[in-house]
Short mmCIF file of C-alpha atoms in Angstrom, two decimals:
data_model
loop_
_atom_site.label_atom_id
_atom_site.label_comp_id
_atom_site.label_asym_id
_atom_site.label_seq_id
_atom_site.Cartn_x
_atom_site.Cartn_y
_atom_site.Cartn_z
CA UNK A 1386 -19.77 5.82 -15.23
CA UNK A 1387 -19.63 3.40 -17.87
CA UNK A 1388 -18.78 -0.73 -17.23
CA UNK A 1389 -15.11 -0.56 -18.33
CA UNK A 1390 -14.77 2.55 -16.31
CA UNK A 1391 -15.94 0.61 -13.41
CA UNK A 1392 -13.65 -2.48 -14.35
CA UNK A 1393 -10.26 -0.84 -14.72
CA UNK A 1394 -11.12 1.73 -10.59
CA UNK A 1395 -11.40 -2.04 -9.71
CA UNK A 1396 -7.89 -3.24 -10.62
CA UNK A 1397 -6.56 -1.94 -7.79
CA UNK A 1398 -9.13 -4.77 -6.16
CA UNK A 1399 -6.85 -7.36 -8.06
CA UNK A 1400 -3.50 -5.94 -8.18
CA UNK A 1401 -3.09 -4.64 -4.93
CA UNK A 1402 -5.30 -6.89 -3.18
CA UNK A 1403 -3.32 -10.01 -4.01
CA UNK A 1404 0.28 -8.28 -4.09
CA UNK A 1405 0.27 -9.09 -0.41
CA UNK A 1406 -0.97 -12.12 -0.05
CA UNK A 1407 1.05 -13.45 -3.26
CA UNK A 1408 4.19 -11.82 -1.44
CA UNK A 1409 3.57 -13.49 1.92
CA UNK A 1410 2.73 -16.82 0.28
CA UNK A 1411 6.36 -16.56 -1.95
CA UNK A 1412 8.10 -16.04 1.63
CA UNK A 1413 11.54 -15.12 1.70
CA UNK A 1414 12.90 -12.38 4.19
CA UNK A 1415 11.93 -8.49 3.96
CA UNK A 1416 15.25 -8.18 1.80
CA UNK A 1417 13.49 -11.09 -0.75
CA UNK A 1418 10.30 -9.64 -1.14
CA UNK A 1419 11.43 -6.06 -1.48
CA UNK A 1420 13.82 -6.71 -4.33
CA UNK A 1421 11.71 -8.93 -6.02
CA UNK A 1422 8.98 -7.20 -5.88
CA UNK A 1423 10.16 -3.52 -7.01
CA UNK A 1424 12.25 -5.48 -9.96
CA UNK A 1425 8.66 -6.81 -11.09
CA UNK A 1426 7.19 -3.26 -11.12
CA UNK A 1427 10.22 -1.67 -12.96
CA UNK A 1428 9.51 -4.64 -15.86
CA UNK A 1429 5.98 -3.48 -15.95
CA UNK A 1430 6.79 0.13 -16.54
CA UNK A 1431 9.42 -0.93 -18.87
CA UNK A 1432 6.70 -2.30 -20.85
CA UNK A 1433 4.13 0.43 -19.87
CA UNK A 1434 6.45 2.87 -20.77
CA UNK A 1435 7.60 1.57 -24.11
CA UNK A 1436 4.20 0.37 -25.44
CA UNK A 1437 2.44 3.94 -24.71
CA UNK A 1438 5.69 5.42 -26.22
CA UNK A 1439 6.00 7.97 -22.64
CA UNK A 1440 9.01 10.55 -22.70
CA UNK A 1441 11.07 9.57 -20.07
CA UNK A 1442 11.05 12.85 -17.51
CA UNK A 1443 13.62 15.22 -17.06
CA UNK A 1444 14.84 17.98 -14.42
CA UNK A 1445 13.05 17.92 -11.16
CA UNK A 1446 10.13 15.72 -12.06
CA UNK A 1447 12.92 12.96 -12.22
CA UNK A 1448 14.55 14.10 -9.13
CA UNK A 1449 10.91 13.69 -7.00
CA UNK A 1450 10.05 11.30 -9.28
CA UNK A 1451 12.48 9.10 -7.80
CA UNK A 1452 11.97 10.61 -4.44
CA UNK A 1453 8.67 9.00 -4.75
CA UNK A 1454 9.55 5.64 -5.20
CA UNK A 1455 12.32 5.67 -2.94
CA UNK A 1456 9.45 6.40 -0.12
CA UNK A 1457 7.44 3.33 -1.37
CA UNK A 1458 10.47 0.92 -1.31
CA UNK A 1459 11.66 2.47 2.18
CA UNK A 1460 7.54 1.86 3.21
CA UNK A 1461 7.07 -1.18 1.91
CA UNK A 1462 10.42 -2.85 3.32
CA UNK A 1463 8.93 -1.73 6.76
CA UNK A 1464 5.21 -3.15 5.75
CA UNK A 1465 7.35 -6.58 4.88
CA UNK A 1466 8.64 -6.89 8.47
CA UNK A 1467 5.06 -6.04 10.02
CA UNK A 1468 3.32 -8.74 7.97
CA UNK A 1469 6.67 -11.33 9.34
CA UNK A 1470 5.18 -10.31 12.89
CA UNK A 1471 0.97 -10.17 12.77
CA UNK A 1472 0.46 -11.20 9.00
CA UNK A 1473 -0.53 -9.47 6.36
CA UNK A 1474 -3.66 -9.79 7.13
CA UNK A 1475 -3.95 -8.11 10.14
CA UNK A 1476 -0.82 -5.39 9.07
CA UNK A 1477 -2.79 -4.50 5.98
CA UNK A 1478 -5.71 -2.95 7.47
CA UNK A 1479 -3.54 -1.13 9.70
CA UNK A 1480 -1.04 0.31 7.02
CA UNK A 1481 -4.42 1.53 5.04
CA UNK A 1482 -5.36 3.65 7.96
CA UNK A 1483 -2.16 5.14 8.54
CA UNK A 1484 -1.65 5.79 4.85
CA UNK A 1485 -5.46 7.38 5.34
CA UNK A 1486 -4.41 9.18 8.04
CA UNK A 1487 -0.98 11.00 6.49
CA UNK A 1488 -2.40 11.21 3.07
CA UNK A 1489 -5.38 13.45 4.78
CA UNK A 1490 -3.85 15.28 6.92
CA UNK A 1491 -1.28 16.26 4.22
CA UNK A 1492 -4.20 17.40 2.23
CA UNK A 1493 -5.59 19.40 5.28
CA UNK A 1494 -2.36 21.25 6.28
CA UNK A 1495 -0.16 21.38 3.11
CA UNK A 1496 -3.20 21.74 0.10
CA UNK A 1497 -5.73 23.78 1.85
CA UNK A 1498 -8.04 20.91 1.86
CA UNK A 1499 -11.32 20.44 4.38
CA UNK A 1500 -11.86 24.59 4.34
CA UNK A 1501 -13.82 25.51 6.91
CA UNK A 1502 -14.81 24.50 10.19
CA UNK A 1503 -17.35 22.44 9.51
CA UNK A 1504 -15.24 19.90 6.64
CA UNK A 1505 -12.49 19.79 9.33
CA UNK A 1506 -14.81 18.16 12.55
CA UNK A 1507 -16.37 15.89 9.77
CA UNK A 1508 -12.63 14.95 8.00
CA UNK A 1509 -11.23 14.62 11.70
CA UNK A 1510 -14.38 12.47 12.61
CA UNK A 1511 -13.87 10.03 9.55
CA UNK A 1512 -10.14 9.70 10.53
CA UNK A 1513 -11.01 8.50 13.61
CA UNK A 1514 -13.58 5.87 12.95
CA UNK A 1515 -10.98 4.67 10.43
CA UNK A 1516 -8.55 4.21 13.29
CA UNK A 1517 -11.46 2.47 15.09
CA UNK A 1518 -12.29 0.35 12.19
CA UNK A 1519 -8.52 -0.78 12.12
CA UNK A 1520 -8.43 -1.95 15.69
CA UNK A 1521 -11.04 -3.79 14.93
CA UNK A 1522 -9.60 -5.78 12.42
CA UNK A 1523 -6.54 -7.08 14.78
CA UNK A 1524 -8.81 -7.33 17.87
CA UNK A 1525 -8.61 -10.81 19.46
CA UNK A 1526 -10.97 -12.54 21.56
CA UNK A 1527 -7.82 -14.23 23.89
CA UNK A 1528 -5.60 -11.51 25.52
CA UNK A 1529 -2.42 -12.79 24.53
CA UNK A 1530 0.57 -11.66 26.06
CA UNK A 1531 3.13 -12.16 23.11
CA UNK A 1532 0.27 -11.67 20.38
CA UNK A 1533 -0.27 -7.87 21.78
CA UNK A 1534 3.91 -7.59 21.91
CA UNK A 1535 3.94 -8.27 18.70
CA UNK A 1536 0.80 -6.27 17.72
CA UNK A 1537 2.46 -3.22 19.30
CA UNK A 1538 5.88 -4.07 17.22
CA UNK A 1539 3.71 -4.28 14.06
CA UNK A 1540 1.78 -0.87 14.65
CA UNK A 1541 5.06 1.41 15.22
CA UNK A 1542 7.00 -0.47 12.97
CA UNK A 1543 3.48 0.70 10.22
CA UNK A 1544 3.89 3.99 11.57
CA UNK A 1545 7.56 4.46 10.46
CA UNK A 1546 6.52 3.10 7.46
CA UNK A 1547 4.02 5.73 6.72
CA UNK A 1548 6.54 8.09 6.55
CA UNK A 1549 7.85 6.09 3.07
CA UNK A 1550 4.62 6.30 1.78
CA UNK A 1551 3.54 9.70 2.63
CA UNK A 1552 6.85 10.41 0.27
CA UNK A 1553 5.59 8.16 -2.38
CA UNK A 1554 1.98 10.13 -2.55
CA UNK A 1555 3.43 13.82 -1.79
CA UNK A 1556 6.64 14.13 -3.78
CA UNK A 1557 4.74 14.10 -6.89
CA UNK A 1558 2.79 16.67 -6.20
CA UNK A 1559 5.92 18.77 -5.90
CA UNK A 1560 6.08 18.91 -9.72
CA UNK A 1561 3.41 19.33 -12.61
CA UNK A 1562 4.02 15.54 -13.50
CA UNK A 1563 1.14 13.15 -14.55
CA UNK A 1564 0.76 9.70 -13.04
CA UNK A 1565 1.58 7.82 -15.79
CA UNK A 1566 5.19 10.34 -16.70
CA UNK A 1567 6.16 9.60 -13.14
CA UNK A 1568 5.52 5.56 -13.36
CA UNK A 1569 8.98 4.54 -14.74
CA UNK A 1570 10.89 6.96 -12.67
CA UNK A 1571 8.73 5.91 -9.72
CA UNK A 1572 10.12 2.25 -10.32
CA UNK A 1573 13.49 3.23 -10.91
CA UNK A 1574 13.37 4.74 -7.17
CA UNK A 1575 11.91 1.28 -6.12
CA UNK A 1576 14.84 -0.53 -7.23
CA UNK A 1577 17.00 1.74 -5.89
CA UNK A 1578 16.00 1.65 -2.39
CA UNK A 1579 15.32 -2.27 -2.59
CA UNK A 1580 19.15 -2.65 -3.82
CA UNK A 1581 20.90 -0.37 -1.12
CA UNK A 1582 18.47 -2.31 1.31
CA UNK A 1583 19.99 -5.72 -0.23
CA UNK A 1584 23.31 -4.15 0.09
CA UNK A 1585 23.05 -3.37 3.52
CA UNK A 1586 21.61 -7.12 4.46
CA UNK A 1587 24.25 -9.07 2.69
CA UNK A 1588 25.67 -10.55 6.09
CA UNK A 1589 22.11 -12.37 5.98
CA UNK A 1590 23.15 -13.76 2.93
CA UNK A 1591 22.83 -12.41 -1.00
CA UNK A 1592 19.16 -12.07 -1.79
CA UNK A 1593 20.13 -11.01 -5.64
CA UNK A 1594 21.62 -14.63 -6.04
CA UNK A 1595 18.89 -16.10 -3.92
CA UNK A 1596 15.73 -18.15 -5.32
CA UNK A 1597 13.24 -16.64 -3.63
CA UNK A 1598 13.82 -12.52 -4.88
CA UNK A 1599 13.28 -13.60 -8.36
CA UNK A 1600 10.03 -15.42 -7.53
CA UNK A 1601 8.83 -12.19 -6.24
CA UNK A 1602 9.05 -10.57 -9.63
CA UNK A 1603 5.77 -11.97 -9.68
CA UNK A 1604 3.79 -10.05 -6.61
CA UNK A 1605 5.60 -6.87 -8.14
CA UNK A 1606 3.78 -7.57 -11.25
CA UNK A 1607 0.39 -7.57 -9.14
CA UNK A 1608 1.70 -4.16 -7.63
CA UNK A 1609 2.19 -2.61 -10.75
CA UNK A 1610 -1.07 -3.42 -12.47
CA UNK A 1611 -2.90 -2.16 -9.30
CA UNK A 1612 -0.74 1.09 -9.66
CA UNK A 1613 -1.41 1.32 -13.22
CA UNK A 1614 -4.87 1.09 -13.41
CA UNK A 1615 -5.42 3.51 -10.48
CA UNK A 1616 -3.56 6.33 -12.43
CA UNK A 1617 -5.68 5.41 -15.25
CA UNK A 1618 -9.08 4.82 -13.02
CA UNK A 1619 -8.07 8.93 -11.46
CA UNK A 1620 -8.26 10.80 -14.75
CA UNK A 1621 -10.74 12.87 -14.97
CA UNK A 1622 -12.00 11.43 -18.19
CA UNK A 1623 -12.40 8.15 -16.33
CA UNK A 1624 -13.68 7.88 -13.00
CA UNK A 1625 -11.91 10.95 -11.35
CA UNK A 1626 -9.79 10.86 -8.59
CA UNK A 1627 -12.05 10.91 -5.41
CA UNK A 1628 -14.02 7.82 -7.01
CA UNK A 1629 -10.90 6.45 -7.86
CA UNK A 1630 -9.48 6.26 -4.76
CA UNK A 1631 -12.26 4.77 -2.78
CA UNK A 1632 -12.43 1.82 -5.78
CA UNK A 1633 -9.15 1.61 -5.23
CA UNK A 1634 -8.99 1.28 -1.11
CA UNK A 1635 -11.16 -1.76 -1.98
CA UNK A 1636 -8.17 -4.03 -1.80
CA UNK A 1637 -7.57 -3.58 1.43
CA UNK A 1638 -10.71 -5.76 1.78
CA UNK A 1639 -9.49 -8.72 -0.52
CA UNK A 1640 -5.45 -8.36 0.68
CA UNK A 1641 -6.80 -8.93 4.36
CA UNK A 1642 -9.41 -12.00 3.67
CA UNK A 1643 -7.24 -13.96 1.00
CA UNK A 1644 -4.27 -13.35 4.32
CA UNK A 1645 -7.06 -14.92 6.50
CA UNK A 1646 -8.21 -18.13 4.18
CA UNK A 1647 -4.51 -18.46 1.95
CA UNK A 1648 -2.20 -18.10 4.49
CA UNK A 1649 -4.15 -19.58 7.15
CA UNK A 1650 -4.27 -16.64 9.24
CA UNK A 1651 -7.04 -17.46 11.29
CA UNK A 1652 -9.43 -15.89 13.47
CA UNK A 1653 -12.31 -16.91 15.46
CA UNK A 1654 -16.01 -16.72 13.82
CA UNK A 1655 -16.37 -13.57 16.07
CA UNK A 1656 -13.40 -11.93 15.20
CA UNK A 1657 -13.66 -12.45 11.37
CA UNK A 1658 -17.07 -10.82 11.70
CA UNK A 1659 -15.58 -7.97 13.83
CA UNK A 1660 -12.61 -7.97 11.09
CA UNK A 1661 -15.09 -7.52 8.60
CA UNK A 1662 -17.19 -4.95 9.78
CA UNK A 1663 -13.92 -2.96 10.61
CA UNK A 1664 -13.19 -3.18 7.14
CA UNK A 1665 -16.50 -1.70 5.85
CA UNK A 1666 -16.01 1.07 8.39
CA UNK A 1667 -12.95 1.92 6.98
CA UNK A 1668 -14.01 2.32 3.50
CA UNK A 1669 -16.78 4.28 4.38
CA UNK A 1670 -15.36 6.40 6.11
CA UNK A 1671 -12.78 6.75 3.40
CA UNK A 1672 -14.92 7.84 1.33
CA UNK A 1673 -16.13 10.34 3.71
CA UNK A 1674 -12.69 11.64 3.76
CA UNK A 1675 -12.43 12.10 -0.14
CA UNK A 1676 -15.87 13.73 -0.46
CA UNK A 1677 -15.73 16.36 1.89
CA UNK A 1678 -15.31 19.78 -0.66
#
């Protein structure tokens, strides 16, 4: 694994790491950041798209193409309202582990993955300690009535979310697409969900006239090059996907502490070091997750 190789499984680090954090700090309702946000990842694959010269897809890879990003924008609108309640960065740690959870046990009991009964206890175990490692990153040392209200909002608000992003991983896979075909049309499905969503909010006033959306352009930009350079990172030719993903599920790290010190989400000495080890727990055992053949 070459330097650049390294470099580009570590955009994710960047892209998706900040996307958060640069969405939070923008502000704006759900309805703001949403449409902002997908807007600045359709420009990107406008660009993407044009520049690598990509045949726009046809058929059903369109159809679950747009499927896909449909899921993301219906996800991420819920992730938006989470991070309104807890912050993003205690909401971010959480969504990773749910989006953990569903993408593995998709893999177990759609793909055939974890064969055998030994892969299974050790996949099973790994999902677990991530849920562990995510309650660690929310735990607080004062037993706050309305903090653990809202905590339990956040968490099955996340879970109904998942359901978005499961859609945005699996529909893909319904088709012989590539990554980088299904970016555009991905996008496309982004907008479309952010607009109905905008649509269906106007009583709360017009977020495609508002300030605010078109400031978010900019955190969709950060989404996009974190998407980008994970399709490019999972090629085979590159790092592959299992390394990939675990370079990618880095940003989880940086999304959560920029939350803490940016957006002055703070937590106790103890529970920042409680946060933190959470977070390594979660990786690791992410990566257990991806390695298990």
């Amino acid at each position: 694994m070459d330097i650049i190789a390294i470099l580009i499984g570590l955009g994710p680090l960047l892209g998706w790491g900040l996307f958060p954090t640069i969405a939070s700090k923008f502000g704006g309702r759900p309805v703001n950041q949403i449409f902002g946000a997908t807007v600045g990842t359709l420009i990107f694959a406008l660009g993407f798209a044009f520049i690598q010269g990509i045949d726009f897809p046809t058929g059903m890879n369109l159809i679950f193409s747009l499927i896909s990003g449909v899921g993301w924008g219906f996800g991420q609108i819920i992730t938006f309202k989470a991070f309104g309640l807890v912050g993003s960065s205690r909401a971010m740690p959480i969504t990773t582990a749910f989006q953990l959870l569903g993408a593995s046990l998709w893999g177990v009991f759609a793909l055939g993955d974890w064969p055998g009964l030994t892969n299974k206890i050790i996949g099973f175990t790994a999902l677990l300690v991530v849920l562990i490692g995510a309650y660690m990153t929310v735990w607080s040392e004062k037993s706050e009535q309305q903090y653990s209200k809202k905590l339990r909002n956040a968490v099955i608000l996340l879970l109904i979310g998942e359901i978005g992003y499961w859609a945005y991983s699996a529909a893909p896979q319904a088709t012989n697409i590539s990554g980088m075909e299904a970016f555009l049309p991905q996008a496309m499905g982004m907008v479309l969900a952010a607009v109905i969503y905008a649509f269906m909010n106007m009583k709360q006033g017009n977020a495609f006239l508002e300030k605010v959306s078109w400031k978010q352009i900019i955190s969709g930009l950060f989404f996009a090059f974190g998407a980008l350079t994970y399709l490019i990172s999972a090629q085979s030719d590159m790092n592959g996907l299992a390394t990939g993903f675990i370079l990618s599920q880095t940003s989880v790290v940086l999304a959560t502490l920029t939350g803490i010190y940016f957006l002055n989400q703070r937590k106790t000495p103890k529970e920042l070091i409680v946060t933190i080890i959470g977070l390594v727990i979660i990786l690791i055992a992410a990566a257990v997750t991806v390695f298990i053949k």
